[in-house]
GROMACS .gro file of C-alpha atoms in nm:
model
  182
    1UNK     CA    1   2.021  -5.438  -1.364
    2UNK     CA    2   1.954  -5.254  -1.689
    3UNK     CA    3   1.636  -5.058  -1.769
    4UNK     CA    4   1.497  -5.339  -1.988
    5UNK     CA    5   1.525  -5.594  -1.708
    6UNK     CA    6   1.399  -5.343  -1.451
    7UNK     CA    7   1.083  -5.268  -1.655
    8UNK     CA    8   1.032  -5.639  -1.715
    9UNK     CA    9   1.052  -5.712  -1.343
   10UNK     CA   10   0.789  -5.446  -1.270
   11UNK     CA   11   0.541  -5.583  -1.527
   12UNK     CA   12   0.611  -5.952  -1.465
   13UNK     CA   13   0.593  -5.887  -1.092
   14UNK     CA   14   0.213  -5.875  -1.124
   15UNK     CA   15   0.200  -6.225  -1.277
   16UNK     CA   16   0.078  -6.525  -1.078
   17UNK     CA   17  -0.098  -6.307  -0.820
   18UNK     CA   18  -0.449  -6.295  -0.963
   19UNK     CA   19  -0.609  -6.560  -1.183
   20UNK     CA   20  -0.817  -6.294  -1.365
   21UNK     CA   21  -0.506  -6.094  -1.462
   22UNK     CA   22  -0.324  -6.412  -1.560
   23UNK     CA   23  -0.613  -6.524  -1.782
   24UNK     CA   24  -0.637  -6.175  -1.933
   25UNK     CA   25  -0.261  -6.178  -1.998
   26UNK     CA   26  -0.285  -6.512  -2.178
   27UNK     CA   27  -0.590  -6.398  -2.376
   28UNK     CA   28  -0.437  -6.067  -2.487
   29UNK     CA   29  -0.101  -6.227  -2.570
   30UNK     CA   30  -0.228  -6.538  -2.744
   31UNK     CA   31  -0.588  -6.494  -2.868
   32UNK     CA   32  -0.641  -6.120  -2.928
   33UNK     CA   33  -0.432  -6.143  -3.248
   34UNK     CA   34  -0.702  -6.356  -3.414
   35UNK     CA   35  -0.961  -6.085  -3.346
   36UNK     CA   36  -0.731  -5.816  -3.486
   37UNK     CA   37  -0.684  -6.005  -3.812
   38UNK     CA   38  -1.059  -6.066  -3.835
   39UNK     CA   39  -1.126  -5.696  -3.780
   40UNK     CA   40  -0.880  -5.606  -4.055
   41UNK     CA   41  -1.059  -5.837  -4.299
   42UNK     CA   42  -1.393  -5.678  -4.206
   43UNK     CA   43  -1.242  -5.336  -4.279
   44UNK     CA   44  -1.110  -5.453  -4.617
   45UNK     CA   45  -1.438  -5.610  -4.721
   46UNK     CA   46  -1.636  -5.293  -4.644
   47UNK     CA   47  -1.511  -5.149  -4.973
   48UNK     CA   48  -1.753  -5.206  -5.261
   49UNK     CA   49  -1.490  -5.211  -5.534
   50UNK     CA   50  -1.318  -5.553  -5.545
   51UNK     CA   51  -0.992  -5.389  -5.659
   52UNK     CA   52  -0.992  -5.166  -5.352
   53UNK     CA   53  -1.060  -5.469  -5.129
   54UNK     CA   54  -0.767  -5.646  -5.290
   55UNK     CA   55  -0.536  -5.347  -5.248
   56UNK     CA   56  -0.628  -5.302  -4.881
   57UNK     CA   57  -0.565  -5.672  -4.816
   58UNK     CA   58  -0.240  -5.656  -5.016
   59UNK     CA   59  -0.131  -5.347  -4.822
   60UNK     CA   60  -0.187  -5.522  -4.489
   61UNK     CA   61  -0.053  -5.861  -4.595
   62UNK     CA   62   0.265  -5.721  -4.749
   63UNK     CA   63   0.332  -5.500  -4.446
   64UNK     CA   64   0.286  -5.793  -4.209
   65UNK     CA   65   0.497  -6.029  -4.423
   66UNK     CA   66   0.776  -5.774  -4.455
   67UNK     CA   67   0.778  -5.688  -4.085
   68UNK     CA   68   0.724  -6.033  -3.930
   69UNK     CA   69   0.832  -6.272  -4.201
   70UNK     CA   70   1.140  -6.095  -4.330
   71UNK     CA   71   1.280  -5.813  -4.115
   72UNK     CA   72   1.234  -5.973  -3.773
   73UNK     CA   73   1.363  -6.307  -3.902
   74UNK     CA   74   1.675  -6.143  -4.048
   75UNK     CA   75   1.737  -5.969  -3.716
   76UNK     CA   76   1.683  -6.298  -3.527
   77UNK     CA   77   1.932  -6.467  -3.759
   78UNK     CA   78   2.207  -6.218  -3.675
   79UNK     CA   79   2.115  -6.114  -3.320
   80UNK     CA   80   2.048  -6.387  -3.066
   81UNK     CA   81   1.880  -6.223  -2.768
   82UNK     CA   82   1.737  -6.475  -2.517
   83UNK     CA   83   1.381  -6.453  -2.397
   84UNK     CA   84   1.325  -6.348  -2.034
   85UNK     CA   85   1.227  -6.697  -1.920
   86UNK     CA   86   1.552  -6.834  -2.064
   87UNK     CA   87   1.770  -6.558  -1.920
   88UNK     CA   88   1.603  -6.558  -1.578
   89UNK     CA   89   1.518  -6.930  -1.553
   90UNK     CA   90   1.142  -6.949  -1.500
   91UNK     CA   91   0.846  -7.106  -1.679
   92UNK     CA   92   0.637  -6.858  -1.882
   93UNK     CA   93   0.257  -6.868  -1.896
   94UNK     CA   94   0.262  -6.948  -2.268
   95UNK     CA   95   0.519  -7.135  -2.472
   96UNK     CA   96   0.747  -6.955  -2.716
   97UNK     CA   97   1.068  -7.037  -2.895
   98UNK     CA   98   1.330  -6.856  -3.102
   99UNK     CA   99   1.494  -6.531  -3.000
  100UNK     CA  100   1.317  -6.240  -2.842
  101UNK     CA  101   1.437  -5.920  -3.012
  102UNK     CA  102   1.246  -5.780  -3.190
  103UNK     CA  103   0.905  -5.919  -3.104
  104UNK     CA  104   0.749  -6.076  -3.411
  105UNK     CA  105   0.403  -6.026  -3.263
  106UNK     CA  106   0.468  -5.656  -3.206
  107UNK     CA  107   0.609  -5.616  -3.557
  108UNK     CA  108   0.308  -5.793  -3.707
  109UNK     CA  109   0.039  -5.611  -3.510
  110UNK     CA  110   0.192  -5.264  -3.519
  111UNK     CA  111   0.227  -5.306  -3.897
  112UNK     CA  112  -0.138  -5.403  -3.908
  113UNK     CA  113  -0.233  -5.107  -3.686
  114UNK     CA  114  -0.047  -4.866  -3.912
  115UNK     CA  115  -0.219  -5.001  -4.224
  116UNK     CA  116  -0.560  -4.984  -4.055
  117UNK     CA  117  -0.483  -4.625  -3.955
  118UNK     CA  118  -0.432  -4.534  -4.322
  119UNK     CA  119  -0.785  -4.649  -4.408
  120UNK     CA  120  -0.982  -4.572  -4.093
  121UNK     CA  121  -0.832  -4.333  -3.839
  122UNK     CA  122  -1.061  -4.422  -3.546
  123UNK     CA  123  -1.022  -4.796  -3.598
  124UNK     CA  124  -0.647  -4.747  -3.646
  125UNK     CA  125  -0.613  -4.576  -3.308
  126UNK     CA  126  -0.793  -4.870  -3.147
  127UNK     CA  127  -0.559  -5.106  -3.327
  128UNK     CA  128  -0.259  -4.922  -3.183
  129UNK     CA  129  -0.411  -4.950  -2.836
  130UNK     CA  130  -0.478  -5.322  -2.883
  131UNK     CA  131  -0.133  -5.386  -3.035
  132UNK     CA  132   0.017  -5.213  -2.730
  133UNK     CA  133  -0.201  -5.424  -2.502
  134UNK     CA  134  -0.081  -5.737  -2.683
  135UNK     CA  135   0.279  -5.626  -2.632
  136UNK     CA  136   0.224  -5.553  -2.264
  137UNK     CA  137   0.056  -5.893  -2.222
  138UNK     CA  138   0.352  -6.067  -2.385
  139UNK     CA  139   0.577  -5.908  -2.124
  140UNK     CA  140   0.330  -6.002  -1.850
  141UNK     CA  141   0.325  -6.371  -1.952
  142UNK     CA  142   0.706  -6.375  -1.952
  143UNK     CA  143   0.797  -6.421  -2.319
  144UNK     CA  144   0.930  -6.073  -2.407
  145UNK     CA  145   1.137  -5.792  -2.268
  146UNK     CA  146   0.994  -5.438  -2.299
  147UNK     CA  147   1.256  -5.340  -2.560
  148UNK     CA  148   1.156  -5.644  -2.769
  149UNK     CA  149   0.807  -5.494  -2.796
  150UNK     CA  150   0.942  -5.147  -2.869
  151UNK     CA  151   1.176  -5.285  -3.137
  152UNK     CA  152   0.895  -5.486  -3.294
  153UNK     CA  153   0.668  -5.182  -3.294
  154UNK     CA  154   0.931  -4.973  -3.475
  155UNK     CA  155   0.991  -5.250  -3.731
  156UNK     CA  156   0.618  -5.295  -3.790
  157UNK     CA  157   0.538  -4.926  -3.828
  158UNK     CA  158   0.831  -4.861  -4.061
  159UNK     CA  159   0.754  -5.164  -4.277
  160UNK     CA  160   0.388  -5.062  -4.304
  161UNK     CA  161   0.487  -4.709  -4.403
  162UNK     CA  162   0.721  -4.841  -4.674
  163UNK     CA  163   0.465  -5.085  -4.817
  164UNK     CA  164   0.187  -4.828  -4.811
  165UNK     CA  165   0.408  -4.571  -4.983
  166UNK     CA  166   0.485  -4.823  -5.257
  167UNK     CA  167   0.114  -4.905  -5.306
  168UNK     CA  168  -0.005  -4.547  -5.273
  169UNK     CA  169  -0.014  -4.470  -5.649
  170UNK     CA  170  -0.248  -4.765  -5.707
  171UNK     CA  171  -0.460  -4.671  -5.407
  172UNK     CA  172  -0.498  -4.311  -5.525
  173UNK     CA  173  -0.636  -4.435  -5.856
  174UNK     CA  174  -0.911  -4.631  -5.681
  175UNK     CA  175  -0.994  -4.429  -5.373
  176UNK     CA  176  -1.244  -4.146  -5.415
  177UNK     CA  177  -1.130  -3.992  -5.083
  178UNK     CA  178  -0.776  -3.901  -4.983
  179UNK     CA  179  -0.594  -4.187  -4.810
  180UNK     CA  180  -0.581  -4.158  -4.427
  181UNK     CA  181  -0.867  -3.907  -4.415
  182UNK     CA  182  -1.162  -4.143  -4.452
   0.00000   0.00000   0.00000
């Protein structure tokens, strides 16, 4: 048994033992993402200047599209890694399809966390904690391996850094405070 499967077995081993943990796993894997997106929009709309609002939203949207919509899909096209429930033959707590590596959810939400971190450090740290919790929950409910989450996190963070770097000249023109220090 490799380390990925070993770690999965430890985390998934807690599933189906406690209805509260199972419900929390489903919530954090399936419904928490909606709250994270809503929180990001609240952050963007706190800016008074409509151009700054637009740039913050563009920063986040482009990072999430690049990480989830492009990079993870290209990897899935060339690398067909089965999900744990397919490889191990069990029914997961939530339904998922496609290949598992890298996790599209992790790519999406770690990209979002990185963008939030650029604009609000405290909120960004919370977003990293919640993105990690989402990733852990997706292992717990049986739809991802631990390395899927790690791979998605790396993809998301790198894509967010690239997009933010490309938008940084426009952001510097509008932002009265240095980026990432507000």
